[in-house]
C-alpha cells in the first residue's frame, strides 16, 4: 500500500519487483536498515554466552582491570557482530558458539531472501597457540580457515599481533609517497613551500596511521 500525500487515501496494492538503481545515494541507507532488521531477528535465537562479553565503564578506565571489578559501576555488552555497510564479522568465544550464531544468522537471512556467500566467508580463530582450526559450516559446506584477514583496513591475525597491520600501513604510506615523487617533490613548477607542506601532511598522516 502507498498513501497518497495530502489525499488521506491509499492507492491500490501493487507489487515491488525492483530495488533502487545502482549508484543511488539512498541505497546504502536502505540496505543498512534492512540488514539491521535481519540481525535483530537473528539475535532472538542467540545465547548471550555465545557472544563476546565486553565489560566497560565510561570514566576513562576501560583498560583498568581493577576498577572494572566494581559491578555497580560497570556495564556489560554482548558483542555478536562487527558491521560496516555490507561487511560483517560474526564473533564468538567458542567454536560451537560461532556455529550456532552462524546458523541463526543464516536462517534469518534465508527468511528474507538473502544468502551468505560461502566462497567469500572466512573463519579465523584468535587464541592459544597450536589450537586446531574450527570446523565451521553453512548448510553442510565447510568454510575456509585463514590465519589473517583484513577488516576495515586493519590486518587481523590468529596470534592477535599488530606487527602485520603496522607493516602494511607503513608500506601503504611509502607507496603513496612514491607516487607523489614525480608529481610533487620532483616537479619543477612547484615552490619549496608547497613541497614542504605536502611532505608535512604526508608525515602527519603516516604517524596517525601507524599509531
PDB file of C-alpha atoms in Angstrom:
ATOM      1  CA  UNK A   1       0.000   0.000   0.000  1.00  0.00           C
ATOM      2  CA  UNK A   2       1.121   3.582  -0.699  1.00  0.00           C
ATOM      3  CA  UNK A   3      -0.509   6.572   0.961  1.00  0.00           C
ATOM      4  CA  UNK A   4      -1.139   9.465  -1.400  1.00  0.00           C
ATOM      5  CA  UNK A   5       0.347  12.627   0.215  1.00  0.00           C
ATOM      6  CA  UNK A   6      -2.342  15.056   1.319  1.00  0.00           C
ATOM      7  CA  UNK A   7      -5.212  12.982  -0.036  1.00  0.00           C
ATOM      8  CA  UNK A   8      -5.774  10.886   3.081  1.00  0.00           C
ATOM      9  CA  UNK A   9      -6.405   7.790   0.988  1.00  0.00           C
ATOM     10  CA  UNK A  10      -4.472   4.681  -0.026  1.00  0.00           C
ATOM     11  CA  UNK A  11      -3.778   3.516  -3.550  1.00  0.00           C
ATOM     12  CA  UNK A  12      -4.494   0.045  -4.826  1.00  0.00           C
ATOM     13  CA  UNK A  13      -1.866  -2.531  -3.773  1.00  0.00           C
ATOM     14  CA  UNK A  14       0.944  -3.224  -6.217  1.00  0.00           C
ATOM     15  CA  UNK A  15       3.989  -5.495  -6.282  1.00  0.00           C
ATOM     16  CA  UNK A  16       7.502  -4.095  -5.726  1.00  0.00           C
ATOM     17  CA  UNK A  17       9.744  -6.144  -8.046  1.00  0.00           C
ATOM     18  CA  UNK A  18      12.848  -3.967  -8.251  1.00  0.00           C
ATOM     19  CA  UNK A  19      15.076  -2.176  -5.791  1.00  0.00           C
ATOM     20  CA  UNK A  20      16.905   1.125  -6.068  1.00  0.00           C
ATOM     21  CA  UNK A  21      19.126   1.923  -9.020  1.00  0.00           C
ATOM     22  CA  UNK A  22      22.849   1.253  -8.994  1.00  0.00           C
ATOM     23  CA  UNK A  23      24.676   4.230  -7.504  1.00  0.00           C
ATOM     24  CA  UNK A  24      21.605   5.663  -5.808  1.00  0.00           C
ATOM     25  CA  UNK A  25      22.621   7.562  -2.644  1.00  0.00           C
ATOM     26  CA  UNK A  26      19.724   6.130  -0.672  1.00  0.00           C
ATOM     27  CA  UNK A  27      20.685   2.507  -1.426  1.00  0.00           C
ATOM     28  CA  UNK A  28      23.292   2.147   1.401  1.00  0.00           C
ATOM     29  CA  UNK A  29      20.860   3.625   3.929  1.00  0.00           C
ATOM     30  CA  UNK A  30      18.075   1.259   2.922  1.00  0.00           C
ATOM     31  CA  UNK A  31      20.418  -1.744   2.957  1.00  0.00           C
ATOM     32  CA  UNK A  32      21.798  -0.834   6.396  1.00  0.00           C
ATOM     33  CA  UNK A  33      18.271  -0.616   7.814  1.00  0.00           C
ATOM     34  CA  UNK A  34      17.380  -3.902   6.152  1.00  0.00           C
ATOM     35  CA  UNK A  35      20.487  -5.678   7.436  1.00  0.00           C
ATOM     36  CA  UNK A  36      19.939  -4.273  10.928  1.00  0.00           C
ATOM     37  CA  UNK A  37      16.460  -5.811  10.916  1.00  0.00           C
ATOM     38  CA  UNK A  38      17.961  -9.155   9.855  1.00  0.00           C
ATOM     39  CA  UNK A  39      20.487  -9.028  12.708  1.00  0.00           C
ATOM     40  CA  UNK A  40      17.733  -8.224  15.228  1.00  0.00           C
ATOM     41  CA  UNK A  41      15.817 -11.276  14.010  1.00  0.00           C
ATOM     42  CA  UNK A  42      18.916 -13.458  14.317  1.00  0.00           C
ATOM     43  CA  UNK A  43      19.672 -12.209  17.844  1.00  0.00           C
ATOM     44  CA  UNK A  44      16.347 -13.526  19.112  1.00  0.00           C
ATOM     45  CA  UNK A  45      17.727 -17.061  18.807  1.00  0.00           C
ATOM     46  CA  UNK A  46      21.290 -16.383  20.001  1.00  0.00           C
ATOM     47  CA  UNK A  47      22.503 -17.119  23.505  1.00  0.00           C
ATOM     48  CA  UNK A  48      24.347 -14.313  25.326  1.00  0.00           C
ATOM     49  CA  UNK A  49      27.077 -16.771  26.368  1.00  0.00           C
ATOM     50  CA  UNK A  50      27.799 -17.474  22.672  1.00  0.00           C
ATOM     51  CA  UNK A  51      28.764 -13.824  22.130  1.00  0.00           C
ATOM     52  CA  UNK A  52      31.890 -11.941  23.165  1.00  0.00           C
ATOM     53  CA  UNK A  53      31.253 -10.270  26.530  1.00  0.00           C
ATOM     54  CA  UNK A  54      32.635  -6.741  26.923  1.00  0.00           C
ATOM     55  CA  UNK A  55      32.758  -5.191  30.393  1.00  0.00           C
ATOM     56  CA  UNK A  56      33.413  -1.442  30.481  1.00  0.00           C
ATOM     57  CA  UNK A  57      32.855   1.812  32.329  1.00  0.00           C
ATOM     58  CA  UNK A  58      32.572   5.308  30.890  1.00  0.00           C
ATOM     59  CA  UNK A  59      35.004   7.180  33.133  1.00  0.00           C
ATOM     60  CA  UNK A  60      38.206   6.596  31.177  1.00  0.00           C
ATOM     61  CA  UNK A  61      39.030   3.342  32.965  1.00  0.00           C
ATOM     62  CA  UNK A  62      38.216   0.904  30.183  1.00  0.00           C
ATOM     63  CA  UNK A  63      41.589  -0.857  30.469  1.00  0.00           C
ATOM     64  CA  UNK A  64      41.914  -0.555  34.249  1.00  0.00           C
ATOM     65  CA  UNK A  65      41.061  -4.126  35.298  1.00  0.00           C
ATOM     66  CA  UNK A  66      40.941  -3.249  38.988  1.00  0.00           C
ATOM     67  CA  UNK A  67      38.277  -0.626  38.526  1.00  0.00           C
ATOM     68  CA  UNK A  68      36.236  -2.990  36.330  1.00  0.00           C
ATOM     69  CA  UNK A  69      35.619  -5.165  39.393  1.00  0.00           C
ATOM     70  CA  UNK A  70      33.072  -2.681  40.766  1.00  0.00           C
ATOM     71  CA  UNK A  71      29.913  -4.314  39.399  1.00  0.00           C
ATOM     72  CA  UNK A  72      27.723  -1.366  40.339  1.00  0.00           C
ATOM     73  CA  UNK A  73      29.752   0.991  38.147  1.00  0.00           C
ATOM     74  CA  UNK A  74      30.344  -1.111  35.045  1.00  0.00           C
ATOM     75  CA  UNK A  75      28.238  -2.164  32.104  1.00  0.00           C
ATOM     76  CA  UNK A  76      28.380  -5.307  30.025  1.00  0.00           C
ATOM     77  CA  UNK A  77      27.561  -5.811  26.375  1.00  0.00           C
ATOM     78  CA  UNK A  78      27.247  -8.978  24.307  1.00  0.00           C
ATOM     79  CA  UNK A  79      29.091  -8.427  21.030  1.00  0.00           C
ATOM     80  CA  UNK A  80      27.709 -10.567  18.209  1.00  0.00           C
ATOM     81  CA  UNK A  81      28.717  -8.756  15.065  1.00  0.00           C
ATOM     82  CA  UNK A  82      31.135  -6.077  13.856  1.00  0.00           C
ATOM     83  CA  UNK A  83      29.279  -4.475  10.994  1.00  0.00           C
ATOM     84  CA  UNK A  84      30.135  -1.800   8.470  1.00  0.00           C
ATOM     85  CA  UNK A  85      27.851  -1.400   5.427  1.00  0.00           C
ATOM     86  CA  UNK A  86      27.610  -4.856   3.822  1.00  0.00           C
ATOM     87  CA  UNK A  87      30.797  -6.116   5.503  1.00  0.00           C
ATOM     88  CA  UNK A  88      30.096  -8.016   8.716  1.00  0.00           C
ATOM     89  CA  UNK A  89      32.148 -10.172  11.080  1.00  0.00           C
ATOM     90  CA  UNK A  90      30.398 -12.633  13.420  1.00  0.00           C
ATOM     91  CA  UNK A  91      32.145 -13.194  16.761  1.00  0.00           C
ATOM     92  CA  UNK A  92      32.004 -15.809  19.495  1.00  0.00           C
ATOM     93  CA  UNK A  93      34.113 -17.126  22.389  1.00  0.00           C
ATOM     94  CA  UNK A  94      33.950 -20.753  21.209  1.00  0.00           C
ATOM     95  CA  UNK A  95      33.785 -22.796  18.020  1.00  0.00           C
ATOM     96  CA  UNK A  96      30.420 -24.290  18.942  1.00  0.00           C
ATOM     97  CA  UNK A  97      29.043 -20.866  19.806  1.00  0.00           C
ATOM     98  CA  UNK A  98      30.246 -19.480  16.490  1.00  0.00           C
ATOM     99  CA  UNK A  99      28.486 -22.300  14.639  1.00  0.00           C
ATOM    100  CA  UNK A 100      25.226 -21.651  16.482  1.00  0.00           C
ATOM    101  CA  UNK A 101      25.472 -17.898  15.792  1.00  0.00           C
ATOM    102  CA  UNK A 102      26.169 -18.520  12.119  1.00  0.00           C
ATOM    103  CA  UNK A 103      23.220 -20.922  11.868  1.00  0.00           C
ATOM    104  CA  UNK A 104      20.904 -18.329  13.410  1.00  0.00           C
ATOM    105  CA  UNK A 105      22.156 -15.639  11.028  1.00  0.00           C
ATOM    106  CA  UNK A 106      21.810 -17.951   8.020  1.00  0.00           C
ATOM    107  CA  UNK A 107      18.230 -18.792   8.998  1.00  0.00           C
ATOM    108  CA  UNK A 108      17.345 -15.101   9.430  1.00  0.00           C
ATOM    109  CA  UNK A 109      18.882 -14.277   6.039  1.00  0.00           C
ATOM    110  CA  UNK A 110      17.001 -17.065   4.284  1.00  0.00           C
ATOM    111  CA  UNK A 111      13.689 -15.827   5.677  1.00  0.00           C
ATOM    112  CA  UNK A 112      14.086 -12.512   3.823  1.00  0.00           C
ATOM    113  CA  UNK A 113      15.609 -13.891   0.627  1.00  0.00           C
ATOM    114  CA  UNK A 114      19.275 -13.262   1.415  1.00  0.00           C
ATOM    115  CA  UNK A 115      22.097 -15.793   1.390  1.00  0.00           C
ATOM    116  CA  UNK A 116      25.570 -15.947   2.913  1.00  0.00           C
ATOM    117  CA  UNK A 117      28.274 -16.335   0.268  1.00  0.00           C
ATOM    118  CA  UNK A 118      30.142 -19.498   1.302  1.00  0.00           C
ATOM    119  CA  UNK A 119      33.111 -18.782  -1.002  1.00  0.00           C
ATOM    120  CA  UNK A 120      33.749 -15.302   0.407  1.00  0.00           C
ATOM    121  CA  UNK A 121      33.125 -16.144   4.057  1.00  0.00           C
ATOM    122  CA  UNK A 122      36.277 -16.942   6.046  1.00  0.00           C
ATOM    123  CA  UNK A 123      36.862 -18.120   9.601  1.00  0.00           C
ATOM    124  CA  UNK A 124      39.746 -17.065  11.830  1.00  0.00           C
ATOM    125  CA  UNK A 125      40.287 -18.087  15.453  1.00  0.00           C
ATOM    126  CA  UNK A 126      42.290 -15.973  17.882  1.00  0.00           C
ATOM    127  CA  UNK A 127      43.509 -17.861  20.909  1.00  0.00           C
ATOM    128  CA  UNK A 128      46.212 -20.109  22.273  1.00  0.00           C
ATOM    129  CA  UNK A 129      48.953 -21.477  20.045  1.00  0.00           C
ATOM    130  CA  UNK A 130      48.502 -24.913  18.477  1.00  0.00           C
ATOM    131  CA  UNK A 131      44.715 -24.624  18.710  1.00  0.00           C
ATOM    132  CA  UNK A 132      43.046 -26.648  15.920  1.00  0.00           C
ATOM    133  CA  UNK A 133      41.065 -24.738  13.322  1.00  0.00           C
ATOM    134  CA  UNK A 134      37.303 -24.833  13.947  1.00  0.00           C
ATOM    135  CA  UNK A 135      35.065 -26.844  11.632  1.00  0.00           C
ATOM    136  CA  UNK A 136      32.529 -24.152  10.774  1.00  0.00           C
ATOM    137  CA  UNK A 137      29.878 -24.847   8.145  1.00  0.00           C
ATOM    138  CA  UNK A 138      26.980 -23.239   6.303  1.00  0.00           C
ATOM    139  CA  UNK A 139      24.385 -25.773   5.164  1.00  0.00           C
ATOM    140  CA  UNK A 140      26.986 -28.520   5.326  1.00  0.00           C
ATOM    141  CA  UNK A 141      29.649 -26.614   3.379  1.00  0.00           C
ATOM    142  CA  UNK A 142      32.859 -26.146   5.377  1.00  0.00           C
ATOM    143  CA  UNK A 143      34.144 -22.574   5.476  1.00  0.00           C
ATOM    144  CA  UNK A 144      37.779 -21.744   4.791  1.00  0.00           C
ATOM    145  CA  UNK A 145      40.016 -21.188   7.824  1.00  0.00           C
ATOM    146  CA  UNK A 146      42.585 -18.405   7.476  1.00  0.00           C
ATOM    147  CA  UNK A 147      45.418 -17.052   9.635  1.00  0.00           C
ATOM    148  CA  UNK A 148      44.862 -13.402   8.674  1.00  0.00           C
ATOM    149  CA  UNK A 149      42.279 -11.226   7.013  1.00  0.00           C
ATOM    150  CA  UNK A 150      41.765  -7.514   6.515  1.00  0.00           C
ATOM    151  CA  UNK A 151      38.739  -5.855   8.112  1.00  0.00           C
ATOM    152  CA  UNK A 152      38.118  -2.131   7.557  1.00  0.00           C
ATOM    153  CA  UNK A 153      41.732  -1.602   6.520  1.00  0.00           C
ATOM    154  CA  UNK A 154      43.222  -3.352   9.573  1.00  0.00           C
ATOM    155  CA  UNK A 155      45.025  -6.689   9.367  1.00  0.00           C
ATOM    156  CA  UNK A 156      43.735  -9.155  11.974  1.00  0.00           C
ATOM    157  CA  UNK A 157      45.619 -12.387  12.642  1.00  0.00           C
ATOM    158  CA  UNK A 158      45.403 -15.536  14.761  1.00  0.00           C
ATOM    159  CA  UNK A 159      48.019 -14.565  17.414  1.00  0.00           C
ATOM    160  CA  UNK A 160      46.361 -11.116  17.835  1.00  0.00           C
ATOM    161  CA  UNK A 161      49.640  -9.416  16.929  1.00  0.00           C
ATOM    162  CA  UNK A 162      49.717  -5.926  15.364  1.00  0.00           C
ATOM    163  CA  UNK A 163      53.028  -6.354  13.504  1.00  0.00           C
ATOM    164  CA  UNK A 164      51.386  -7.272  10.192  1.00  0.00           C
ATOM    165  CA  UNK A 165      48.993  -4.343  10.445  1.00  0.00           C
ATOM    166  CA  UNK A 166      51.769  -1.823  11.232  1.00  0.00           C
ATOM    167  CA  UNK A 167      53.961  -3.095   8.391  1.00  0.00           C
ATOM    168  CA  UNK A 168      51.053  -2.896   5.959  1.00  0.00           C
ATOM    169  CA  UNK A 169      50.236   0.683   6.928  1.00  0.00           C
ATOM    170  CA  UNK A 170      53.893   1.745   6.582  1.00  0.00           C
ATOM    171  CA  UNK A 171      54.067   0.114   3.163  1.00  0.00           C
ATOM    172  CA  UNK A 172      50.906   1.895   2.019  1.00  0.00           C
ATOM    173  CA  UNK A 173      52.268   5.219   3.255  1.00  0.00           C
ATOM    174  CA  UNK A 174      55.595   4.843   1.451  1.00  0.00           C
ATOM    175  CA  UNK A 175      53.777   3.711  -1.705  1.00  0.00           C
ATOM    176  CA  UNK A 176      51.732   6.909  -1.586  1.00  0.00           C
ATOM    177  CA  UNK A 177      54.938   8.888  -1.007  1.00  0.00           C
ATOM    178  CA  UNK A 178      56.481   7.268  -4.080  1.00  0.00           C
ATOM    179  CA  UNK A 179      53.522   8.286  -6.222  1.00  0.00           C
ATOM    180  CA  UNK A 180      53.988  11.881  -5.052  1.00  0.00           C
ATOM    181  CA  UNK A 181      57.665  11.980  -6.004  1.00  0.00           C
ATOM    182  CA  UNK A 182      57.260  12.816  -9.685  1.00  0.00           C
ATOM    183  CA  UNK A 183      54.082  14.851  -9.224  1.00  0.00           C
ATOM    184  CA  UNK A 184      55.210  16.986  -6.296  1.00  0.00           C
ATOM    185  CA  UNK A 185      58.742  16.644  -4.913  1.00  0.00           C
ATOM    186  CA  UNK A 186      60.499  16.440  -8.293  1.00  0.00           C
ATOM    187  CA  UNK A 187      58.104  18.827 -10.035  1.00  0.00           C
ATOM    188  CA  UNK A 188      59.966  21.942 -11.161  1.00  0.00           C
ATOM    189  CA  UNK A 189      56.899  24.209 -11.285  1.00  0.00           C
ATOM    190  CA  UNK A 190      56.023  23.802  -7.596  1.00  0.00           C
ATOM    191  CA  UNK A 191      57.528  26.014  -4.912  1.00  0.00           C
ATOM    192  CA  UNK A 192      59.567  24.744  -1.994  1.00  0.00           C
ATOM    193  CA  UNK A 193      56.829  25.881   0.382  1.00  0.00           C
ATOM    194  CA  UNK A 194      54.262  23.735  -1.410  1.00  0.00           C
ATOM    195  CA  UNK A 195      56.524  20.688  -1.375  1.00  0.00           C
ATOM    196  CA  UNK A 196      57.257  21.158   2.330  1.00  0.00           C
ATOM    197  CA  UNK A 197      53.538  21.486   3.097  1.00  0.00           C
ATOM    198  CA  UNK A 198      52.771  18.261   1.216  1.00  0.00           C
ATOM    199  CA  UNK A 199      55.636  16.472   2.983  1.00  0.00           C
ATOM    200  CA  UNK A 200      54.451  17.590   6.424  1.00  0.00           C
ATOM    201  CA  UNK A 201      50.907  16.444   5.619  1.00  0.00           C
ATOM    202  CA  UNK A 202      52.170  13.051   4.429  1.00  0.00           C
ATOM    203  CA  UNK A 203      54.346  12.646   7.534  1.00  0.00           C
ATOM    204  CA  UNK A 204      51.458  13.551   9.821  1.00  0.00           C
ATOM    205  CA  UNK A 205      49.162  11.033   8.117  1.00  0.00           C
ATOM    206  CA  UNK A 206      51.879   8.361   8.363  1.00  0.00           C
ATOM    207  CA  UNK A 207      52.248   8.929  12.100  1.00  0.00           C
ATOM    208  CA  UNK A 208      48.469   8.767  12.586  1.00  0.00           C
ATOM    209  CA  UNK A 209      48.083   5.556  10.568  1.00  0.00           C
ATOM    210  CA  UNK A 210      50.893   3.802  12.452  1.00  0.00           C
ATOM    211  CA  UNK A 211      49.743   4.807  15.940  1.00  0.00           C
TER     212      UNK A 211
END
